[in-house]
Amino acid sequence: MLELVSLSKKFGSFTAVDDLSLKVDAGDVYGFLGPNGAGKTTTIKMVATLLKPTSGKVTINGFDAHQSPETAKKFLSYVPDQPFLYDKLTGKEFLLFVAKMYMMDESDAEKGIEEASSIFEVKPWLNKRIEDYSQGMRQRLVLAAALVHKPKLIVIDEPMVGLDPKGAETFKAHIRLVAENGSAVFMTTHQLSLAKEVCNRVGVIHNGRLVYEDLMAVFSGDGVASLEKKYIELTS
Amino acid sequence: MLKHLVGTKLHLLYLEGGERMSRHLMRSVFSFLTFALFAYLTFEVVKFTTSYLILEAKVGLFVFYRLMALAFFVFFAIISVANVLVAFATVFRNIEAEFLHTLPIKPVEIFLARFLDSFLYSSALMLILVLAAVSGYGAFFKDPVTAILGVLLSILPLILSAACLGAIVLLLALKLSKEISIKTAVVVLSLIYAGGTYMYIRFNNPFTLFTEVMKYYPHIDQYLGALDPKADYLVPSFWSANFFYFAATGNVAGAVLSALIVCGIAALLFVLMLRLAGKYYQEAYWIARHKLFERKAARSGEGFGVTAGKRARPVSLLKRDFLLFVREPSQTFHFAVMVILIGVFLFNLFEMKIYLPDTFIVSAAFTLIFAFNSFLIVAFAVRFVYPMISLEGESVWFLRSSPMKPERLFYSKLVPGVAVLSAIGIVLGYAAPSPFKNFRGLVPESVLYGLAGGIIFPSVAMVFGGAFVDYTEKNPVRVASSHGATVSLLISLGVMVILSSMVFSQSFKYFSVHTNFRFDTSVIWTLAGIGTASVVLARYFGGRALRMDL
């Protein structure tokens, strides 16, 4: 579903991402880990077509994200770490706006909004202005917006920002369900326990290079501790 | 999709406008009164100027409409340059644009939605004053139909053309910056702009034109198109003014043709802008973001430095604001442009020689120079001082929760603005009398007015920066083009008119007596009074903004 082929991004003499190749298949929840400044956000911004690679390519569902961005983005949902919301719109209006941008017809849009808002329990708030939402509620709305059009690929930068324990639990449960239904999830997080719980594959980026990639199952023995140990070993 | 995107944007603009009205009733009433007053003053000034030029000075209709063309050209150039900066802030460096770029929307649709958003946001208030000016003109000729048609068929397309030209220049600059450095691209385009403006003004010198037209006296109302430089035909402002000329002289065919040309140029530039956006916007957006990240990556070894003791807090506040200022390219670029403008103006002042026999005219000329000096300081104040409190942004909680009086924070913002603008005011005040004979005696007074302007105008900007504070807007260009900034500009211009009348009165006395001129000390007390009142009001509104509930 998502393929990065020899992806590099240079800013002057600084190489933020260096010859990165990876694949995320349908049904995968891929945990993209790395310390601050490792190149995670730059990679994600290239996937979301907000930055153009210096070399290499990004394909989403077989479409080159920088040659045919509009086509590729039809299959994508992107949730940044600091999402943008129109404060003066209601939650419902915002979700409807997103649905329209994905060219959904009225009935599909209504259905998608109904389902997504039920999952993240924002339905009671849908007719209120977003400016009245708490931080956690805003994050729930953004996650709901990411699901409205049933994307084939969801890219999430730090999904747990502002979520309360219940919201976090809902997210974890649902993100696995989304993958089971055939979508792919590419997610960055600093919470290794979250990665351990929801991801089936993991990659570690350090100084712009992918230094490790494997199935999460290899850490099944002693749980988070072994993943943490490996992570520290790779990034120190 | 485009319909839904633009519809949502218009809905948001409407909601935000209504919200402002209901939440800040006093502010809205005050703004309305200010605009109404200014609209009325603009109406009267235009009516008086039209009447004076045509009935008193008897310049003839042809010269009158060529002066109008010159004014339209300045208007066109200012909007166009301003739109380069505004478009960069709203089309390229904007969080909503970033959000829209992650959705499967055509780049040209994103561009159009953001362009219309910034166009409507910053043009609505300007249009009110344009309407007032054209009404003043229409009232003199007792021809409201031409005035209305003039706004619709001549001025609106002119504003749209200027905004499109600004956006086109920006797109090309970013596209060019892939081949050459962004600095070189900006320098090349700035030189083209400056060169074009210089050539236009040089070839359309009103004094030369007046002399040439007077050779045809008494037929000075007829169309003397042979005197127009051919290059003027390429400038939409020329056709805008021509529309009014032909409408006033009853030449319907000429008026229709002029309107068609102005509208045609606007349509052409709009289509060209969209074609270029369709072709280059996505690429230009990536280039702009790449440059932004490149700058971030290149930054290293920047240190805040350590200050200890009693001065630690004020020095740290000043240092923080200074660093935030110099590290924001839109701030430094605009500041540099305005400093260069002042430099050019000073150079011209020292070169200029105005030896006129008539005391009234020579005093009026000195007052005009003073007014222009003041306008430069006002422009600085609105652009850089007005946004200072709002730019404290969402980090205001940090200072609010620290053991510091909000007034200290307020003074750390006002004092640098006053210091810089006072220095500029003193230099301009020193230079202002130099074109005149026996100017030395006028220097102390002129410097005093310059200093007063350097204190009063940033204080007025701070009054309205506090009254219309918006901690959610992070972009300084957008803060400085907001509704509150426009009110601040208008009030400052009102103060400028008061100061100009004082300058006229004093300079008239000076040029009448030449020797034994005694400086009127009441001027000092008046300036001190206005200065103190503006600082006190600034402290009140600035302090209130820094104390308000978040």
PDB file of N, CA and C in Angstrom, chain A residues 132-195:
ATOM      1  N   ASP A 132     -14.899  25.163  20.949  1.00  0.00           N
ATOM      2  CA  ASP A 132     -15.327  24.801  22.296  1.00  0.00           C
ATOM      3  C   ASP A 132     -14.834  23.413  22.717  1.00  0.00           C
ATOM      4  N   TYR A 133     -14.100  22.738  21.851  1.00  0.00           N
ATOM      5  CA  TYR A 133     -13.627  21.384  22.157  1.00  0.00           C
ATOM      6  C   TYR A 133     -12.389  21.438  23.054  1.00  0.00           C
ATOM      7  N   SER A 134     -12.249  20.406  23.885  1.00  0.00           N
ATOM      8  CA  SER A 134     -11.006  20.261  24.654  1.00  0.00           C
ATOM      9  C   SER A 134      -9.938  19.684  23.720  1.00  0.00           C
ATOM     10  N   GLN A 135      -8.696  19.667  24.198  1.00  0.00           N
ATOM     11  CA  GLN A 135      -7.583  19.136  23.390  1.00  0.00           C
ATOM     12  C   GLN A 135      -7.854  17.684  22.981  1.00  0.00           C
ATOM     13  N   GLY A 136      -8.332  16.885  23.948  1.00  0.00           N
ATOM     14  CA  GLY A 136      -8.602  15.474  23.672  1.00  0.00           C
ATOM     15  C   GLY A 136      -9.722  15.311  22.660  1.00  0.00           C
ATOM     16  N   MET A 137     -10.751  16.145  22.801  1.00  0.00           N
ATOM     17  CA  MET A 137     -11.886  16.068  21.884  1.00  0.00           C
ATOM     18  C   MET A 137     -11.453  16.442  20.470  1.00  0.00           C
ATOM     19  N   ARG A 138     -10.570  17.422  20.370  1.00  0.00           N
ATOM     20  CA  ARG A 138     -10.057  17.832  19.054  1.00  0.00           C
ATOM     21  C   ARG A 138      -9.318  16.664  18.404  1.00  0.00           C
ATOM     22  N   GLN A 139      -8.501  15.967  19.228  1.00  0.00           N
ATOM     23  CA  GLN A 139      -7.738  14.838  18.689  1.00  0.00           C
ATOM     24  C   GLN A 139      -8.678  13.717  18.231  1.00  0.00           C
ATOM     25  N   ARG A 140      -9.743  13.489  19.008  1.00  0.00           N
ATOM     26  CA  ARG A 140     -10.734  12.472  18.622  1.00  0.00           C
ATOM     27  C   ARG A 140     -11.377  12.864  17.282  1.00  0.00           C
ATOM     28  N   LEU A 141     -11.675  14.146  17.140  1.00  0.00           N
ATOM     29  CA  LEU A 141     -12.313  14.605  15.904  1.00  0.00           C
ATOM     30  C   LEU A 141     -11.379  14.410  14.700  1.00  0.00           C
ATOM     31  N   VAL A 142     -10.096  14.725  14.927  1.00  0.00           N
ATOM     32  CA  VAL A 142      -9.117  14.574  13.835  1.00  0.00           C
ATOM     33  C   VAL A 142      -9.006  13.101  13.436  1.00  0.00           C
ATOM     34  N   LEU A 143      -9.002  12.215  14.443  1.00  0.00           N
ATOM     35  CA  LEU A 143      -8.911  10.792  14.135  1.00  0.00           C
ATOM     36  C   LEU A 143     -10.178  10.321  13.418  1.00  0.00           C
ATOM     37  N   ALA A 144     -11.320  10.864  13.839  1.00  0.00           N
ATOM     38  CA  ALA A 144     -12.578  10.515  13.164  1.00  0.00           C
ATOM     39  C   ALA A 144     -12.537  10.989  11.712  1.00  0.00           C
ATOM     40  N   ALA A 145     -12.022  12.225  11.511  1.00  0.00           N
ATOM     41  CA  ALA A 145     -11.936  12.775  10.153  1.00  0.00           C
ATOM     42  C   ALA A 145     -11.057  11.898   9.262  1.00  0.00           C
ATOM     43  N   ALA A 146     -10.035  11.286   9.885  1.00  0.00           N
ATOM     44  CA  ALA A 146      -9.123  10.437   9.112  1.00  0.00           C
ATOM     45  C   ALA A 146      -9.820   9.170   8.628  1.00  0.00           C
ATOM     46  N   LEU A 147     -10.901   8.779   9.284  1.00  0.00           N
ATOM     47  CA  LEU A 147     -11.568   7.520   8.918  1.00  0.00           C
ATOM     48  C   LEU A 147     -12.790   7.710   8.022  1.00  0.00           C
ATOM     49  N   VAL A 148     -13.274   8.954   7.926  1.00  0.00           N
ATOM     50  CA  VAL A 148     -14.541   9.210   7.233  1.00  0.00           C
ATOM     51  C   VAL A 148     -14.580   8.595   5.834  1.00  0.00           C
ATOM     52  N   HIS A 149     -13.511   8.756   5.088  1.00  0.00           N
ATOM     53  CA  HIS A 149     -13.557   8.300   3.680  1.00  0.00           C
ATOM     54  C   HIS A 149     -12.966   6.904   3.497  1.00  0.00           C
ATOM     55  N   LYS A 150     -12.801   6.193   4.598  1.00  0.00           N
ATOM     56  CA  LYS A 150     -12.298   4.811   4.579  1.00  0.00           C
ATOM     57  C   LYS A 150     -11.012   4.712   3.751  1.00  0.00           C
ATOM     58  N   PRO A 151      -9.952   5.317   4.248  1.00  0.00           N
ATOM     59  CA  PRO A 151      -8.698   5.344   3.471  1.00  0.00           C
ATOM     60  C   PRO A 151      -8.009   3.991   3.435  1.00  0.00           C
ATOM     61  N   LYS A 152      -7.193   3.811   2.425  1.00  0.00           N
ATOM     62  CA  LYS A 152      -6.426   2.564   2.343  1.00  0.00           C
ATOM     63  C   LYS A 152      -5.110   2.693   3.116  1.00  0.00           C
ATOM     64  N   LEU A 153      -4.696   3.943   3.323  1.00  0.00           N
ATOM     65  CA  LEU A 153      -3.463   4.168   4.088  1.00  0.00           C
ATOM     66  C   LEU A 153      -3.690   5.307   5.085  1.00  0.00           C
ATOM     67  N   ILE A 154      -3.383   5.036   6.353  1.00  0.00           N
ATOM     68  CA  ILE A 154      -3.482   6.110   7.355  1.00  0.00           C
ATOM     69  C   ILE A 154      -2.073   6.385   7.875  1.00  0.00           C
ATOM     70  N   VAL A 155      -1.684   7.653   7.782  1.00  0.00           N
ATOM     71  CA  VAL A 155      -0.360   8.052   8.273  1.00  0.00           C
ATOM     72  C   VAL A 155      -0.589   8.944   9.499  1.00  0.00           C
ATOM     73  N   ILE A 156      -0.037   8.508  10.619  1.00  0.00           N
ATOM     74  CA  ILE A 156      -0.303   9.249  11.860  1.00  0.00           C
ATOM     75  C   ILE A 156       1.011   9.605  12.556  1.00  0.00           C
ATOM     76  N   ASP A 157       1.134  10.902  12.858  1.00  0.00           N
ATOM     77  CA  ASP A 157       2.307  11.381  13.577  1.00  0.00           C
ATOM     78  C   ASP A 157       1.891  11.572  15.038  1.00  0.00           C
ATOM     79  N   GLU A 158       2.426  10.795  15.923  1.00  0.00           N
ATOM     80  CA  GLU A 158       2.118  10.870  17.364  1.00  0.00           C
ATOM     81  C   GLU A 158       0.603  10.889  17.633  1.00  0.00           C
ATOM     82  N   PRO A 159      -0.038   9.730  17.560  1.00  0.00           N
ATOM     83  CA  PRO A 159      -1.510   9.706  17.648  1.00  0.00           C
ATOM     84  C   PRO A 159      -2.084   9.984  19.031  1.00  0.00           C
ATOM     85  N   MET A 160      -1.303   9.797  20.097  1.00  0.00           N
ATOM     86  CA  MET A 160      -1.904   9.832  21.432  1.00  0.00           C
ATOM     87  C   MET A 160      -1.928  11.222  22.070  1.00  0.00           C
ATOM     88  N   VAL A 161      -1.456  12.252  21.327  1.00  0.00           N
ATOM     89  CA  VAL A 161      -1.383  13.603  21.905  1.00  0.00           C
ATOM     90  C   VAL A 161      -2.763  14.039  22.400  1.00  0.00           C
ATOM     91  N   GLY A 162      -2.874  14.269  23.691  1.00  0.00           N
ATOM     92  CA  GLY A 162      -4.107  14.823  24.261  1.00  0.00           C
ATOM     93  C   GLY A 162      -5.214  13.818  24.520  1.00  0.00           C
ATOM     94  N   LEU A 163      -5.020  12.554  24.155  1.00  0.00           N
ATOM     95  CA  LEU A 163      -6.101  11.588  24.369  1.00  0.00           C
ATOM     96  C   LEU A 163      -6.145  11.138  25.822  1.00  0.00           C
ATOM     97  N   ASP A 164      -7.353  11.032  26.380  1.00  0.00           N
ATOM     98  CA  ASP A 164      -7.485  10.496  27.740  1.00  0.00           C
ATOM     99  C   ASP A 164      -7.393   8.960  27.647  1.00  0.00           C
ATOM    100  N   PRO A 165      -7.297   8.269  28.804  1.00  0.00           N
ATOM    101  CA  PRO A 165      -7.099   6.812  28.747  1.00  0.00           C
ATOM    102  C   PRO A 165      -8.161   6.097  27.919  1.00  0.00           C
ATOM    103  N   LYS A 166      -9.408   6.566  28.010  1.00  0.00           N
ATOM    104  CA  LYS A 166     -10.461   5.901  27.245  1.00  0.00           C
ATOM    105  C   LYS A 166     -10.268   6.133  25.738  1.00  0.00           C
ATOM    106  N   GLY A 167      -9.936   7.389  25.414  1.00  0.00           N
ATOM    107  CA  GLY A 167      -9.690   7.728  24.004  1.00  0.00           C
ATOM    108  C   GLY A 167      -8.519   6.922  23.464  1.00  0.00           C
ATOM    109  N   ALA A 168      -7.486   6.759  24.294  1.00  0.00           N
ATOM    110  CA  ALA A 168      -6.301   6.010  23.882  1.00  0.00           C
ATOM    111  C   ALA A 168      -6.666   4.552  23.639  1.00  0.00           C
ATOM    112  N   GLU A 169      -7.473   4.009  24.526  1.00  0.00           N
ATOM    113  CA  GLU A 169      -7.893   2.613  24.398  1.00  0.00           C
ATOM    114  C   GLU A 169      -8.711   2.423  23.116  1.00  0.00           C
ATOM    115  N   THR A 170      -9.628   3.382  22.861  1.00  0.00           N
ATOM    116  CA  THR A 170     -10.456   3.317  21.648  1.00  0.00           C
ATOM    117  C   THR A 170      -9.554   3.344  20.422  1.00  0.00           C
ATOM    118  N   PHE A 171      -8.586   4.236  20.454  1.00  0.00           N
ATOM    119  CA  PHE A 171      -7.680   4.363  19.310  1.00  0.00           C
ATOM    120  C   PHE A 171      -6.969   3.044  19.042  1.00  0.00           C
ATOM    121  N   LYS A 172      -6.411   2.474  20.113  1.00  0.00           N
ATOM    122  CA  LYS A 172      -5.633   1.236  19.951  1.00  0.00           C
ATOM    123  C   LYS A 172      -6.511   0.124  19.375  1.00  0.00           C
ATOM    124  N   ALA A 173      -7.713   0.010  19.954  1.00  0.00           N
ATOM    125  CA  ALA A 173      -8.597  -1.061  19.499  1.00  0.00           C
ATOM    126  C   ALA A 173      -8.989  -0.843  18.043  1.00  0.00           C
ATOM    127  N   HIS A 174      -9.266   0.400  17.714  1.00  0.00           N
ATOM    128  CA  HIS A 174      -9.799   0.634  16.383  1.00  0.00           C
ATOM    129  C   HIS A 174      -8.739   0.584  15.304  1.00  0.00           C
ATOM    130  N   ILE A 175      -7.544   1.001  15.651  1.00  0.00           N
ATOM    131  CA  ILE A 175      -6.506   1.044  14.615  1.00  0.00           C
ATOM    132  C   ILE A 175      -6.165  -0.383  14.159  1.00  0.00           C
ATOM    133  N   ARG A 176      -6.262  -1.310  15.094  1.00  0.00           N
ATOM    134  CA  ARG A 176      -6.035  -2.728  14.730  1.00  0.00           C
ATOM    135  C   ARG A 176      -7.163  -3.214  13.814  1.00  0.00           C
ATOM    136  N   LEU A 177      -8.380  -2.768  14.151  1.00  0.00           N
ATOM    137  CA  LEU A 177      -9.554  -3.160  13.355  1.00  0.00           C
ATOM    138  C   LEU A 177      -9.453  -2.621  11.924  1.00  0.00           C
ATOM    139  N   VAL A 178      -8.998  -1.382  11.824  1.00  0.00           N
ATOM    140  CA  VAL A 178      -8.831  -0.762  10.499  1.00  0.00           C
ATOM    141  C   VAL A 178      -7.874  -1.602   9.651  1.00  0.00           C
ATOM    142  N   ALA A 179      -6.793  -2.041  10.292  1.00  0.00           N
ATOM    143  CA  ALA A 179      -5.801  -2.865   9.574  1.00  0.00           C
ATOM    144  C   ALA A 179      -6.400  -4.222   9.210  1.00  0.00           C
ATOM    145  N   GLU A 180      -7.148  -4.790  10.137  1.00  0.00           N
ATOM    146  CA  GLU A 180      -7.761  -6.088   9.844  1.00  0.00           C
ATOM    147  C   GLU A 180      -8.728  -5.999   8.665  1.00  0.00           C
ATOM    148  N   ASN A 181      -9.313  -4.821   8.498  1.00  0.00           N
ATOM    149  CA  ASN A 181     -10.246  -4.636   7.375  1.00  0.00           C
ATOM    150  C   ASN A 181      -9.541  -4.305   6.071  1.00  0.00           C
ATOM    151  N   GLY A 182      -8.211  -4.345   6.080  1.00  0.00           N
ATOM    152  CA  GLY A 182      -7.488  -4.236   4.807  1.00  0.00           C
ATOM    153  C   GLY A 182      -6.764  -2.922   4.562  1.00  0.00           C
ATOM    154  N   SER A 183      -6.808  -1.996   5.502  1.00  0.00           N
ATOM    155  CA  SER A 183      -6.044  -0.754   5.316  1.00  0.00           C
ATOM    156  C   SER A 183      -4.632  -0.929   5.889  1.00  0.00           C
ATOM    157  N   ALA A 184      -3.777  -0.001   5.556  1.00  0.00           N
ATOM    158  CA  ALA A 184      -2.427  -0.011   6.119  1.00  0.00           C
ATOM    159  C   ALA A 184      -2.267   1.210   7.021  1.00  0.00           C
ATOM    160  N   VAL A 185      -1.513   1.057   8.090  1.00  0.00           N
ATOM    161  CA  VAL A 185      -1.302   2.187   9.009  1.00  0.00           C
ATOM    162  C   VAL A 185       0.200   2.392   9.175  1.00  0.00           C
ATOM    163  N   PHE A 186       0.612   3.648   8.984  1.00  0.00           N
ATOM    164  CA  PHE A 186       2.030   3.999   9.156  1.00  0.00           C
ATOM    165  C   PHE A 186       2.064   5.060  10.249  1.00  0.00           C
ATOM    166  N   MET A 187       2.717   4.739  11.362  1.00  0.00           N
ATOM    167  CA  MET A 187       2.537   5.560  12.553  1.00  0.00           C
ATOM    168  C   MET A 187       3.870   5.831  13.240  1.00  0.00           C
ATOM    169  N   THR A 188       4.064   7.082  13.656  1.00  0.00           N
ATOM    170  CA  THR A 188       5.255   7.355  14.470  1.00  0.00           C
ATOM    171  C   THR A 188       4.803   7.501  15.923  1.00  0.00           C
ATOM    172  N   THR A 189       5.635   7.092  16.812  1.00  0.00           N
ATOM    173  CA  THR A 189       5.335   7.305  18.232  1.00  0.00           C
ATOM    174  C   THR A 189       6.618   7.214  19.052  1.00  0.00           C
ATOM    175  N   HIS A 190       6.598   7.914  20.168  1.00  0.00           N
ATOM    176  CA  HIS A 190       7.712   7.778  21.124  1.00  0.00           C
ATOM    177  C   HIS A 190       7.342   6.785  22.218  1.00  0.00           C
ATOM    178  N   GLN A 191       6.065   6.361  22.208  1.00  0.00           N
ATOM    179  CA  GLN A 191       5.624   5.427  23.241  1.00  0.00           C
ATOM    180  C   GLN A 191       5.852   3.991  22.756  1.00  0.00           C
ATOM    181  N   LEU A 192       6.903   3.374  23.265  1.00  0.00           N
ATOM    182  CA  LEU A 192       7.228   2.025  22.794  1.00  0.00           C
ATOM    183  C   LEU A 192       6.143   1.028  23.200  1.00  0.00           C
ATOM    184  N   SER A 193       5.467   1.329  24.326  1.00  0.00           N
ATOM    185  CA  SER A 193       4.408   0.411  24.768  1.00  0.00           C
ATOM    186  C   SER A 193       3.250   0.434  23.756  1.00  0.00           C
ATOM    187  N   LEU A 194       2.967   1.607  23.209  1.00  0.00           N
ATOM    188  CA  LEU A 194       1.900   1.723  22.210  1.00  0.00           C
ATOM    189  C   LEU A 194       2.295   0.932  20.957  1.00  0.00           C
ATOM    190  N   ALA A 195       3.536   1.138  20.538  1.00  0.00           N
ATOM    191  CA  ALA A 195       4.021   0.421  19.356  1.00  0.00           C
ATOM    192  C   ALA A 195       3.901  -1.085  19.573  1.00  0.00           C
TER     193      ALA A 195
END
